[in-house]
PDB file of C-alpha atoms in Angstrom:
ATOM      1  CA  MET A   1      66.042 -16.078 -17.518  1.00 47.00           C
ATOM      2  CA  THR A   2      63.577 -18.484 -16.855  1.00 46.00           C
ATOM      3  CA  TYR A   3      63.252 -17.512 -13.161  1.00 46.00           C
ATOM      4  CA  ASP A   4      63.005 -13.980 -14.246  1.00 50.00           C
ATOM      5  CA  ALA A   5      60.538 -14.446 -16.298  1.00 46.00           C
ATOM      6  CA  THR A   6      58.504 -16.558 -13.669  1.00 46.00           C
ATOM      7  CA  ILE A   7      58.791 -13.487 -11.331  1.00 46.00           C
ATOM      8  CA  GLU A   8      57.404 -10.705 -14.137  1.00 47.00           C
ATOM      9  CA  GLU A   9      54.718 -12.972 -15.158  1.00 48.00           C
ATOM     10  CA  PRO A  10      52.845 -12.793 -12.512  1.00 49.00           C
ATOM     11  CA  ARG A  11      53.478  -8.850 -11.529  1.00 49.00           C
ATOM     12  CA  GLY A  12      52.210  -8.749 -15.295  1.00 49.00           C
ATOM     13  CA  ASP A  13      48.962  -9.667 -14.150  1.00 48.00           C
ATOM     14  CA  TYR A  14      48.889  -7.994 -10.891  1.00 44.00           C
ATOM     15  CA  VAL A  15      49.425  -4.845 -13.214  1.00 45.00           C
ATOM     16  CA  LYS A  16      46.367  -5.691 -15.394  1.00 46.00           C
ATOM     17  CA  LEU A  17      44.145  -6.157 -12.398  1.00 44.00           C
ATOM     18  CA  GLU A  18      45.405  -2.996 -10.514  1.00 45.00           C
ATOM     19  CA  GLU A  19      44.634  -1.065 -13.658  1.00 47.00           C
ATOM     20  CA  GLY A  20      41.149  -2.413 -14.088  1.00 47.00           C
ATOM     21  CA  PHE A  21      40.562  -1.681 -10.243  1.00 44.00           C
ATOM     22  CA  ASP A  22      41.841   1.568 -10.424  1.00 50.00           C
ATOM     23  CA  GLY A  23      39.622   2.344 -13.717  1.00 49.00           C
ATOM     24  CA  ARG A  24      36.544   0.977 -12.527  1.00 48.00           C
ATOM     25  CA  ALA A  25      37.275   3.017  -9.368  1.00 47.00           C
ATOM     26  CA  GLN A  26      37.861   5.955 -11.424  1.00 49.00           C
ATOM     27  CA  GLU A  27      34.280   5.271 -13.167  1.00 48.00           C
ATOM     28  CA  GLU A  28      32.239   4.933 -10.119  1.00 48.00           C
ATOM     29  CA  ALA A  29      33.978   8.627  -8.770  1.00 46.00           C
ATOM     30  CA  SER A  30      32.820  10.225 -12.094  1.00 47.00           C
ATOM     31  CA  SER A  31      29.140   8.437 -12.015  1.00 47.00           C
ATOM     32  CA  SER A  32      28.957   9.054  -7.940  1.00 46.00           C
ATOM     33  CA  SER A  33      29.874  12.978  -8.347  1.00 47.00           C
ATOM     34  CA  GLY A  34      27.918  13.492 -11.851  1.00 49.00           C
ATOM     35  CA  CYS A  35      24.033  14.637 -11.577  1.00 54.00           C
ATOM     36  CA  GLY A  36      23.322  10.378 -10.924  1.00 48.00           C
ATOM     37  CA  GLY A  37      24.736  10.329  -7.821  1.00 49.00           C
ATOM     38  CA  GLY A  38      22.413  10.491  -4.621  1.00 50.00           C
ATOM     39  CA  GLY A  39      19.973   7.264  -3.546  1.00 50.00           C
ATOM     40  CA  ASP A  40      17.191   8.677  -4.850  1.00 51.00           C
ATOM     41  CA  GLY A  41      18.232  10.174  -8.645  1.00 54.00           C
ATOM     42  CA  GLY A  42      20.373  13.022  -7.617  1.00 62.00           C
ATOM     43  CA  TRP A  43      19.871  16.659  -8.008  1.00 71.00           C
ATOM     44  CA  CYS A  44      19.840  17.380 -11.487  1.00 74.00           C
ATOM     45  CA  TRP A  45      17.463  13.989 -11.995  1.00 73.00           C
ATOM     46  CA  SER A  46      14.433  16.061  -9.388  1.00 74.00           C
ATOM     47  CA  LEU A  47      15.836  19.535 -10.970  1.00 79.00           C
ATOM     48  CA  TRP A  48      14.642  18.260 -14.868  1.00 82.00           C
ATOM     49  CA  TRP A  49      11.562  16.188 -13.714  1.00 77.00           C
ATOM     50  CA  TRP A  50      10.096  19.598 -12.104  1.00 81.00           C
ATOM     51  CA  LEU A  51      11.349  22.038 -15.176  1.00 84.00           C
ATOM     52  CA  LYS A  52       9.013  19.181 -17.683  1.00 82.00           C
ATOM     53  CA  LEU A  53       6.294  19.499 -15.411  1.00 78.00           C
ATOM     54  CA  ILE A  54       6.606  23.398 -15.339  1.00 84.00           C
ATOM     55  CA  LEU A  55       6.905  23.182 -19.103  1.00 86.00           C
ATOM     56  CA  VAL A  56       4.041  20.970 -19.676  1.00 81.00           C
ATOM     57  CA  VAL A  57       1.594  22.986 -16.857  1.00 77.00           C
ATOM     58  CA  THR A  58       2.567  25.746 -18.876  1.00 82.00           C
ATOM     59  CA  PHE A  59       1.920  24.906 -22.525  1.00 82.00           C
ATOM     60  CA  LEU A  60      -1.606  23.708 -20.894  1.00 75.00           C
ATOM     61  CA  GLY A  61      -2.074  27.254 -19.759  1.00 74.00           C
ATOM     62  CA  VAL A  62      -1.770  28.619 -22.544  1.00 79.00           C
ATOM     63  CA  LEU A  63      -3.772  26.298 -24.641  1.00 76.00           C
ATOM     64  CA  ALA A  64      -6.188  26.705 -22.582  1.00 71.00           C
ATOM     65  CA  ALA A  65      -5.566  30.764 -22.717  1.00 71.00           C
ATOM     66  CA  VAL A  66      -6.106  30.143 -26.472  1.00 72.00           C
ATOM     67  CA  ILE A  67      -9.463  28.398 -26.312  1.00 69.00           C
ATOM     68  CA  PHE A  68     -11.207  30.118 -24.255  1.00 64.00           C
ATOM     69  CA  LYS A  69     -10.257  33.668 -26.020  1.00 66.00           C
ATOM     70  CA  TRP A  70     -10.572  32.191 -29.609  1.00 68.00           C
ATOM     71  CA  VAL A  71     -11.245  28.531 -29.790  1.00 67.00           C
ATOM     72  CA  GLY A  72     -14.283  28.529 -27.186  1.00 62.00           C
ATOM     73  CA  PRO A  73     -16.521  30.913 -28.434  1.00 62.00           C
ATOM     74  CA  PHE A  74     -16.153  30.043 -32.348  1.00 66.00           C
ATOM     75  CA  PHE A  75     -17.194  27.011 -31.587  1.00 67.00           C
ATOM     76  CA  MET A  76     -19.888  27.770 -28.656  1.00 63.00           C
ATOM     77  CA  ASP A  77     -21.463  29.808 -31.871  1.00 65.00           C
ATOM     78  CA  LYS A  78     -21.647  27.249 -34.542  1.00 69.00           C
ATOM     79  CA  GLU A  79     -22.602  23.905 -32.246  1.00 67.00           C
ATOM     80  CA  ILE A  80     -23.389  24.706 -28.305  1.00 68.00           C
ATOM     81  CA  ILE A  81     -25.851  27.779 -28.108  1.00 67.00           C
ATOM     82  CA  PRO A  82     -28.157  26.128 -30.490  1.00 76.00           C
ATOM     83  CA  ILE A  83     -28.162  23.365 -28.615  1.00 74.00           C
ATOM     84  CA  ILE A  84     -28.349  25.246 -25.327  1.00 70.00           C
ATOM     85  CA  HIS A  85     -31.518  27.454 -26.950  1.00 69.00           C
ATOM     86  CA  TRP A  86     -33.321  24.071 -27.664  1.00 79.00           C
ATOM     87  CA  GLU A  87     -33.329  22.821 -24.687  1.00 77.00           C
ATOM     88  CA  MET A  88     -34.516  25.990 -23.062  1.00 70.00           C
ATOM     89  CA  GLU A  89     -37.079  26.102 -25.463  1.00 78.00           C
ATOM     90  CA  THR A  90     -38.185  22.869 -25.570  1.00 84.00           C
ATOM     91  CA  PHE A  91     -37.900  21.403 -21.751  1.00 86.00           C
ATOM     92  CA  SER A  92     -38.452  22.986 -18.723  1.00 87.00           C
ATOM     93  CA  THR A  93     -36.190  22.646 -15.726  1.00 88.00           C
ATOM     94  CA  GLN A  94     -38.060  19.797 -13.883  1.00 91.00           C
ATOM     95  CA  VAL A  95     -38.057  17.724 -17.470  1.00 92.00           C
ATOM     96  CA  LEU A  96     -34.234  18.416 -17.649  1.00 90.00           C
ATOM     97  CA  ALA A  97     -33.847  17.085 -14.370  1.00 93.00           C
ATOM     98  CA  LEU A  98     -35.925  13.990 -15.559  1.00 94.00           C
ATOM     99  CA  ILE A  99     -33.896  13.464 -18.699  1.00 93.00           C
ATOM    100  CA  VAL A 100     -30.608  14.035 -16.844  1.00 93.00           C
ATOM    101  CA  PHE A 101     -31.777  11.938 -14.325  1.00 96.00           C
ATOM    102  CA  GLY A 102     -33.007   9.030 -16.852  1.00 95.00           C
ATOM    103  CA  SER A 103     -29.502   8.777 -19.003  1.00 94.00           C
ATOM    104  CA  VAL A 104     -27.409   9.033 -15.869  1.00 94.00           C
ATOM    105  CA  ALA A 105     -28.921   6.184 -14.027  1.00 95.00           C
ATOM    106  CA  LEU A 106     -30.110   4.207 -17.330  1.00 94.00           C
ATOM    107  CA  PHE A 107     -27.269   4.525 -20.034  1.00 93.00           C
ATOM    108  CA  PRO A 108     -24.797   2.427 -17.989  1.00 91.00           C
ATOM    109  CA  ILE A 109     -27.497  -0.306 -18.321  1.00 91.00           C
ATOM    110  CA  LEU A 110     -27.227   0.559 -22.515  1.00 90.00           C
ATOM    111  CA  LEU A 111     -23.454   0.737 -22.075  1.00 87.00           C
ATOM    112  CA  LEU A 112     -23.733   4.185 -22.884  1.00 88.00           C
ATOM    113  CA  PRO A 113     -21.569   7.257 -21.593  1.00 86.00           C
ATOM    114  CA  SER A 114     -23.969   9.553 -19.503  1.00 88.00           C
ATOM    115  CA  THR A 115     -21.068  12.222 -19.066  1.00 88.00           C
ATOM    116  CA  PRO A 116     -23.075  14.673 -21.343  1.00 87.00           C
ATOM    117  CA  SER A 117     -25.489  14.141 -19.354  1.00 90.00           C
ATOM    118  CA  MET A 118     -23.441  15.537 -16.295  1.00 93.00           C
ATOM    119  CA  TRP A 119     -22.375  18.579 -18.217  1.00 89.00           C
ATOM    120  CA  VAL A 120     -25.971  19.141 -18.358  1.00 90.00           C
ATOM    121  CA  ALA A 121     -26.653  19.107 -14.981  1.00 92.00           C
ATOM    122  CA  GLY A 122     -23.459  21.469 -14.426  1.00 91.00           C
ATOM    123  CA  MET A 123     -24.813  23.916 -17.039  1.00 88.00           C
ATOM    124  CA  THR A 124     -28.507  23.529 -15.871  1.00 89.00           C
ATOM    125  CA  PHE A 125     -28.235  23.221 -12.153  1.00 92.00           C
ATOM    126  CA  GLY A 126     -24.543  24.303 -11.223  1.00 89.00           C
ATOM    127  CA  TYR A 127     -22.835  22.123  -8.476  1.00 89.00           C
ATOM    128  CA  GLY A 128     -25.082  22.144  -5.232  1.00 92.00           C
ATOM    129  CA  TYR A 129     -28.263  20.382  -7.048  1.00 94.00           C
ATOM    130  CA  GLY A 130     -26.487  19.397  -9.573  1.00 94.00           C
ATOM    131  CA  PHE A 131     -24.363  17.155  -7.549  1.00 94.00           C
ATOM    132  CA  LEU A 132     -26.861  15.740  -6.013  1.00 95.00           C
ATOM    133  CA  LEU A 133     -28.816  15.084  -8.575  1.00 95.00           C
ATOM    134  CA  THR A 134     -25.946  13.165 -10.741  1.00 95.00           C
ATOM    135  CA  ILE A 135     -24.819  11.229  -8.092  1.00 95.00           C
ATOM    136  CA  GLY A 136     -28.169  10.070  -7.182  1.00 95.00           C
ATOM    137  CA  ALA A 137     -28.708   8.806 -10.311  1.00 96.00           C
ATOM    138  CA  VAL A 138     -25.102   7.425 -10.519  1.00 95.00           C
ATOM    139  CA  ALA A 139     -26.121   5.298  -7.496  1.00 95.00           C
ATOM    140  CA  ILE A 140     -29.398   3.510  -9.614  1.00 96.00           C
ATOM    141  CA  GLY A 141     -26.971   3.565 -12.762  1.00 94.00           C
ATOM    142  CA  VAL A 142     -24.107   1.643 -11.013  1.00 94.00           C
ATOM    143  CA  SER A 143     -26.810  -0.897  -8.927  1.00 94.00           C
ATOM    144  CA  LEU A 144     -28.936  -1.712 -11.944  1.00 94.00           C
ATOM    145  CA  PRO A 145     -25.958  -3.513 -13.565  1.00 92.00           C
ATOM    146  CA  TYR A 146     -25.022  -5.344 -10.846  1.00 91.00           C
ATOM    147  CA  PHE A 147     -28.165  -7.154 -10.446  1.00 92.00           C
ATOM    148  CA  ILE A 148     -28.738  -7.474 -13.978  1.00 91.00           C
ATOM    149  CA  GLY A 149     -25.149  -9.154 -13.907  1.00 87.00           C
ATOM    150  CA  PHE A 150     -26.265 -11.969 -11.904  1.00 85.00           C
ATOM    151  CA  LEU A 151     -27.801 -13.516 -14.967  1.00 86.00           C
ATOM    152  CA  PHE A 152     -25.281 -13.580 -17.298  1.00 84.00           C
ATOM    153  CA  HIS A 153     -22.544 -14.448 -14.189  1.00 79.00           C
ATOM    154  CA  HIS A 154     -21.310 -17.689 -16.071  1.00 80.00           C
ATOM    155  CA  LYS A 155     -20.383 -15.807 -19.540  1.00 82.00           C
ATOM    156  CA  ILE A 156     -19.424 -12.797 -17.520  1.00 81.00           C
ATOM    157  CA  GLN A 157     -16.603 -15.473 -16.320  1.00 78.00           C
ATOM    158  CA  MET A 158     -15.802 -16.712 -19.419  1.00 81.00           C
ATOM    159  CA  TRP A 159     -15.146 -13.578 -20.754  1.00 78.00           C
ATOM    160  CA  LEU A 160     -12.520 -12.500 -17.705  1.00 75.00           C
ATOM    161  CA  GLU A 161     -10.762 -16.020 -18.103  1.00 77.00           C
ATOM    162  CA  ARG A 162      -9.768 -14.741 -21.944  1.00 79.00           C
ATOM    163  CA  TYR A 163      -8.508 -11.492 -20.731  1.00 74.00           C
ATOM    164  CA  PRO A 164      -6.468 -12.439 -17.271  1.00 71.00           C
ATOM    165  CA  LYS A 165      -4.831  -9.426 -16.895  1.00 69.00           C
ATOM    166  CA  LYS A 166      -7.423  -6.911 -17.087  1.00 67.00           C
ATOM    167  CA  ALA A 167      -9.399  -9.903 -14.697  1.00 71.00           C
ATOM    168  CA  SER A 168      -6.677  -9.591 -11.804  1.00 71.00           C
ATOM    169  CA  ILE A 169      -8.018  -6.007 -11.776  1.00 72.00           C
ATOM    170  CA  ILE A 170     -11.481  -7.038 -11.382  1.00 76.00           C
ATOM    171  CA  ARG A 171     -10.972  -9.670  -9.190  1.00 74.00           C
ATOM    172  CA  LEU A 172      -9.134  -7.564  -6.791  1.00 73.00           C
ATOM    173  CA  ALA A 173     -12.156  -6.011  -5.700  1.00 72.00           C
ATOM    174  CA  GLY A 174     -13.848  -9.152  -4.370  1.00 73.00           C
ATOM    175  CA  GLU A 175     -11.001 -10.341  -1.909  1.00 74.00           C
ATOM    176  CA  GLY A 176     -10.374  -9.384   1.547  1.00 75.00           C
ATOM    177  CA  ASN A 177     -12.588  -7.633   4.365  1.00 84.00           C
ATOM    178  CA  TRP A 178     -15.209  -5.190   3.386  1.00 88.00           C
ATOM    179  CA  PHE A 179     -12.839  -2.185   3.824  1.00 88.00           C
ATOM    180  CA  ASN A 180     -11.056  -3.739   1.409  1.00 84.00           C
ATOM    181  CA  GLN A 181     -13.392  -4.512  -1.149  1.00 87.00           C
ATOM    182  CA  PHE A 182     -14.718  -0.960  -0.635  1.00 91.00           C
ATOM    183  CA  ARG A 183     -11.010   0.534  -1.550  1.00 87.00           C
ATOM    184  CA  ALA A 184     -10.163  -1.647  -4.351  1.00 85.00           C
ATOM    185  CA  VAL A 185     -13.747  -0.702  -5.773  1.00 89.00           C
ATOM    186  CA  ALA A 186     -12.776   3.499  -5.435  1.00 88.00           C
ATOM    187  CA  LEU A 187     -10.092   3.037  -6.477  1.00 86.00           C
ATOM    188  CA  ILE A 188     -11.171   1.162  -9.714  1.00 86.00           C
ATOM    189  CA  ARG A 189     -13.636   3.695 -10.138  1.00 89.00           C
ATOM    190  CA  ILE A 190     -11.009   6.416  -9.872  1.00 85.00           C
ATOM    191  CA  SER A 191      -8.878   4.712 -12.344  1.00 80.00           C
ATOM    192  CA  PRO A 192      -9.116   5.091 -16.065  1.00 76.00           C
ATOM    193  CA  PHE A 193     -10.776   1.249 -16.527  1.00 79.00           C
ATOM    194  CA  PRO A 194     -14.328   1.783 -18.151  1.00 80.00           C
ATOM    195  CA  TYR A 195     -17.231   2.582 -16.023  1.00 82.00           C
ATOM    196  CA  VAL A 196     -20.265   1.086 -18.037  1.00 84.00           C
ATOM    197  CA  ILE A 197     -17.779  -2.240 -17.907  1.00 85.00           C
ATOM    198  CA  TYR A 198     -17.071  -2.941 -14.519  1.00 87.00           C
ATOM    199  CA  ASN A 199     -20.454  -2.208 -13.630  1.00 88.00           C
ATOM    200  CA  TYR A 200     -21.215  -5.778 -14.733  1.00 88.00           C
ATOM    201  CA  THR A 201     -18.130  -7.788 -14.456  1.00 85.00           C
ATOM    202  CA  ALA A 202     -17.758  -6.935 -10.892  1.00 85.00           C
ATOM    203  CA  VAL A 203     -20.635  -9.282  -9.918  1.00 83.00           C
ATOM    204  CA  ALA A 204     -18.125 -12.089 -11.312  1.00 80.00           C
ATOM    205  CA  THR A 205     -15.918 -11.248  -8.315  1.00 80.00           C
ATOM    206  CA  ASN A 206     -18.237 -12.291  -5.669  1.00 78.00           C
ATOM    207  CA  ILE A 207     -18.070  -8.725  -4.466  1.00 86.00           C
ATOM    208  CA  THR A 208     -20.729  -8.193  -1.773  1.00 89.00           C
ATOM    209  CA  TYR A 209     -23.251  -5.338  -2.578  1.00 92.00           C
ATOM    210  CA  GLY A 210     -22.332  -3.101   0.376  1.00 92.00           C
ATOM    211  CA  PRO A 211     -18.780  -2.493  -0.406  1.00 92.00           C
ATOM    212  CA  TYR A 212     -19.770  -2.319  -4.344  1.00 93.00           C
ATOM    213  CA  PHE A 213     -22.018   0.512  -3.744  1.00 95.00           C
ATOM    214  CA  LEU A 214     -20.227   2.584  -1.204  1.00 95.00           C
ATOM    215  CA  GLY A 215     -17.015   2.402  -3.402  1.00 92.00           C
ATOM    216  CA  SER A 216     -18.439   3.098  -7.086  1.00 93.00           C
ATOM    217  CA  LEU A 217     -20.042   6.435  -5.181  1.00 94.00           C
ATOM    218  CA  ALA A 218     -17.039   7.628  -3.393  1.00 93.00           C
ATOM    219  CA  GLY A 219     -14.805   6.381  -6.508  1.00 90.00           C
ATOM    220  CA  MET A 220     -17.087   8.181  -9.200  1.00 92.00           C
ATOM    221  CA  VAL A 221     -17.377  11.777  -6.699  1.00 91.00           C
ATOM    222  CA  PRO A 222     -14.006  13.301  -8.612  1.00 87.00           C
ATOM    223  CA  GLU A 223     -15.677  12.392 -12.054  1.00 89.00           C
ATOM    224  CA  VAL A 224     -19.082  14.091 -11.419  1.00 92.00           C
ATOM    225  CA  PHE A 225     -16.944  17.459 -10.050  1.00 90.00           C
ATOM    226  CA  VAL A 226     -15.284  17.094 -12.933  1.00 88.00           C
ATOM    227  CA  ALA A 227     -18.282  16.999 -15.638  1.00 90.00           C
ATOM    228  CA  LEU A 228     -20.329  19.661 -13.701  1.00 91.00           C
ATOM    229  CA  TYR A 229     -17.091  21.926 -14.061  1.00 88.00           C
ATOM    230  CA  THR A 230     -16.707  21.059 -17.408  1.00 86.00           C
ATOM    231  CA  GLY A 231     -20.503  22.116 -18.088  1.00 87.00           C
ATOM    232  CA  ILE A 232     -20.211  25.285 -15.571  1.00 86.00           C
ATOM    233  CA  LEU A 233     -17.308  26.172 -18.090  1.00 81.00           C
ATOM    234  CA  ILE A 234     -19.244  25.795 -21.399  1.00 80.00           C
ATOM    235  CA  LYS A 235     -21.894  27.448 -20.295  1.00 81.00           C
ATOM    236  CA  THR A 236     -19.524  30.401 -19.281  1.00 78.00           C
ATOM    237  CA  LEU A 237     -18.082  30.421 -22.644  1.00 73.00           C
ATOM    238  CA  ALA A 238     -21.554  30.001 -24.254  1.00 73.00           C
ATOM    239  CA  ASP A 239     -23.241  33.350 -22.157  1.00 72.00           C
ATOM    240  CA  ALA A 240     -20.020  35.483 -23.215  1.00 69.00           C
ATOM    241  CA  SER A 241     -20.357  34.452 -26.978  1.00 65.00           C
ATOM    242  CA  HIS A 242     -24.125  34.801 -27.230  1.00 61.00           C
ATOM    243  CA  ASP A 243     -23.984  38.635 -25.520  1.00 60.00           C
ATOM    244  CA  GLN A 244     -21.126  39.022 -28.160  1.00 56.00           C
ATOM    245  CA  HIS A 245     -18.618  40.261 -26.070  1.00 59.00           C
ATOM    246  CA  SER A 246     -14.939  38.454 -24.657  1.00 59.00           C
ATOM    247  CA  LEU A 247     -14.054  37.488 -21.208  1.00 59.00           C
ATOM    248  CA  SER A 248     -12.238  39.741 -19.291  1.00 63.00           C
ATOM    249  CA  ALA A 249      -8.654  39.435 -18.516  1.00 64.00           C
ATOM    250  CA  SER A 250      -9.748  38.266 -14.943  1.00 68.00           C
ATOM    251  CA  GLN A 251     -12.568  35.930 -16.345  1.00 63.00           C
ATOM    252  CA  ILE A 252      -9.923  34.096 -18.468  1.00 63.00           C
ATOM    253  CA  ILE A 253      -7.463  33.974 -15.918  1.00 69.00           C
ATOM    254  CA  PHE A 254      -9.950  32.583 -13.639  1.00 69.00           C
ATOM    255  CA  ASN A 255     -10.962  29.860 -16.145  1.00 66.00           C
ATOM    256  CA  THR A 256      -7.208  29.135 -17.119  1.00 67.00           C
ATOM    257  CA  VAL A 257      -6.311  28.638 -13.627  1.00 72.00           C
ATOM    258  CA  GLY A 258      -9.775  26.210 -12.552  1.00 71.00           C
ATOM    259  CA  PHE A 259      -9.324  24.241 -15.825  1.00 69.00           C
ATOM    260  CA  CYS A 260      -5.715  23.573 -14.910  1.00 71.00           C
ATOM    261  CA  ILE A 261      -6.114  22.534 -11.557  1.00 74.00           C
ATOM    262  CA  THR A 262      -9.192  20.530 -12.161  1.00 70.00           C
ATOM    263  CA  LEU A 263      -6.969  18.740 -15.224  1.00 70.00           C
ATOM    264  CA  ALA A 264      -3.797  18.474 -12.489  1.00 73.00           C
ATOM    265  CA  THR A 265      -6.143  16.924  -9.985  1.00 73.00           C
ATOM    266  CA  THR A 266      -7.937  14.507 -12.411  1.00 70.00           C
ATOM    267  CA  VAL A 267      -4.552  13.362 -13.419  1.00 74.00           C
ATOM    268  CA  ILE A 268      -2.733  13.116 -10.311  1.00 77.00           C
ATOM    269  CA  ILE A 269      -5.983  11.433  -8.428  1.00 72.00           C
ATOM    270  CA  THR A 270      -5.761   8.314 -11.537  1.00 72.00           C
ATOM    271  CA  LEU A 271      -1.782   7.845 -11.166  1.00 76.00           C
ATOM    272  CA  TYR A 272      -2.353   7.864  -7.592  1.00 74.00           C
ATOM    273  CA  ALA A 273      -5.241   5.051  -7.865  1.00 72.00           C
ATOM    274  CA  LYS A 274      -3.223   3.245 -10.678  1.00 72.00           C
ATOM    275  CA  LYS A 275      -0.018   3.138  -8.905  1.00 77.00           C
ATOM    276  CA  ARG A 276      -1.894   1.759  -5.453  1.00 73.00           C
ATOM    277  CA  LEU A 277      -4.283  -0.678  -7.687  1.00 70.00           C
ATOM    278  CA  LYS A 278      -0.872  -2.030  -8.961  1.00 73.00           C
ATOM    279  CA  GLU A 279       0.480  -2.189  -5.300  1.00 72.00           C
ATOM    280  CA  LEU A 280      -2.602  -4.296  -4.386  1.00 67.00           C
ATOM    281  CA  GLN A 281      -1.749  -6.540  -6.983  1.00 63.00           C
ATOM    282  CA  ARG A 282       1.530  -7.005  -5.783  1.00 69.00           C
ATOM    283  CA  GLU A 283       0.624  -7.640  -2.271  1.00 63.00           C
ATOM    284  CA  ASP A 284      -2.444 -10.333  -3.266  1.00 57.00           C
ATOM    285  CA  HIS A 285       0.572 -12.208  -5.867  1.00 56.00           C
ATOM    286  CA  LEU A 286       3.233 -12.133  -2.936  1.00 54.00           C
ATOM    287  CA  LEU A 287       0.504 -13.239  -0.462  1.00 50.00           C
ATOM    288  CA  LEU A 288      -0.453 -16.390  -3.060  1.00 49.00           C
ATOM    289  CA  GLN A 289       2.803 -17.846  -3.266  1.00 53.00           C
TER     290      GLN A 289
END
């Protein structure tokens, strides 16, 4: 009897092990045969991602149509149209150009946003002259704080030491050759990192002026075009409201599609810039190790 027990004991263990192996095999088979199968997430995950994207775009399109049809004209009558009339009656086109240029160039020194001035440039001058006027002012707006920052170099360094996570992104622009610095600055400008803050903190990374200046101009181009488009769109809605007629179906479709394309492009470019900055941070961390 003892001999039989010793023979059956390991068999019992073997049976349990075999059952456990079969159970794991069945779980793996069931998981691999489901939506999660595949090396990159499976077709169900991809389908769900596209479905969410379509729903978000549809929602934004409907929201934009409602804004253009009802909310926009009402807001224009109460707020925007009186301001536009006041500007046109008070200032000439040349004076408006000086105001827009001066505000875009000087507001960053005072840590003030200059985007509303870009809206005015879009409303008054359109894409062509509006872009030339704005990008010229941006060139001054990113240069003056850079040189002023040399006066507070030590204090800026101390501030960066208090926020090491944010400082790692800023210091990334000061590393590598000329092209690496240019690319890092352009990505920082496109990313949600505060525009007026980086103007001063860039000098603490010991980046040279050339890649900083050209990278800033290249990275600011998308924001300038979005601001000009917003100004042109505001003027279109204001004109329709002032003339006491609603936008036609073709105008609503055109403006809605343009709004969605502009918004989607801005989001995609911003996400790409954030992704590339994280990749550059990881590469820099690996090199330091």
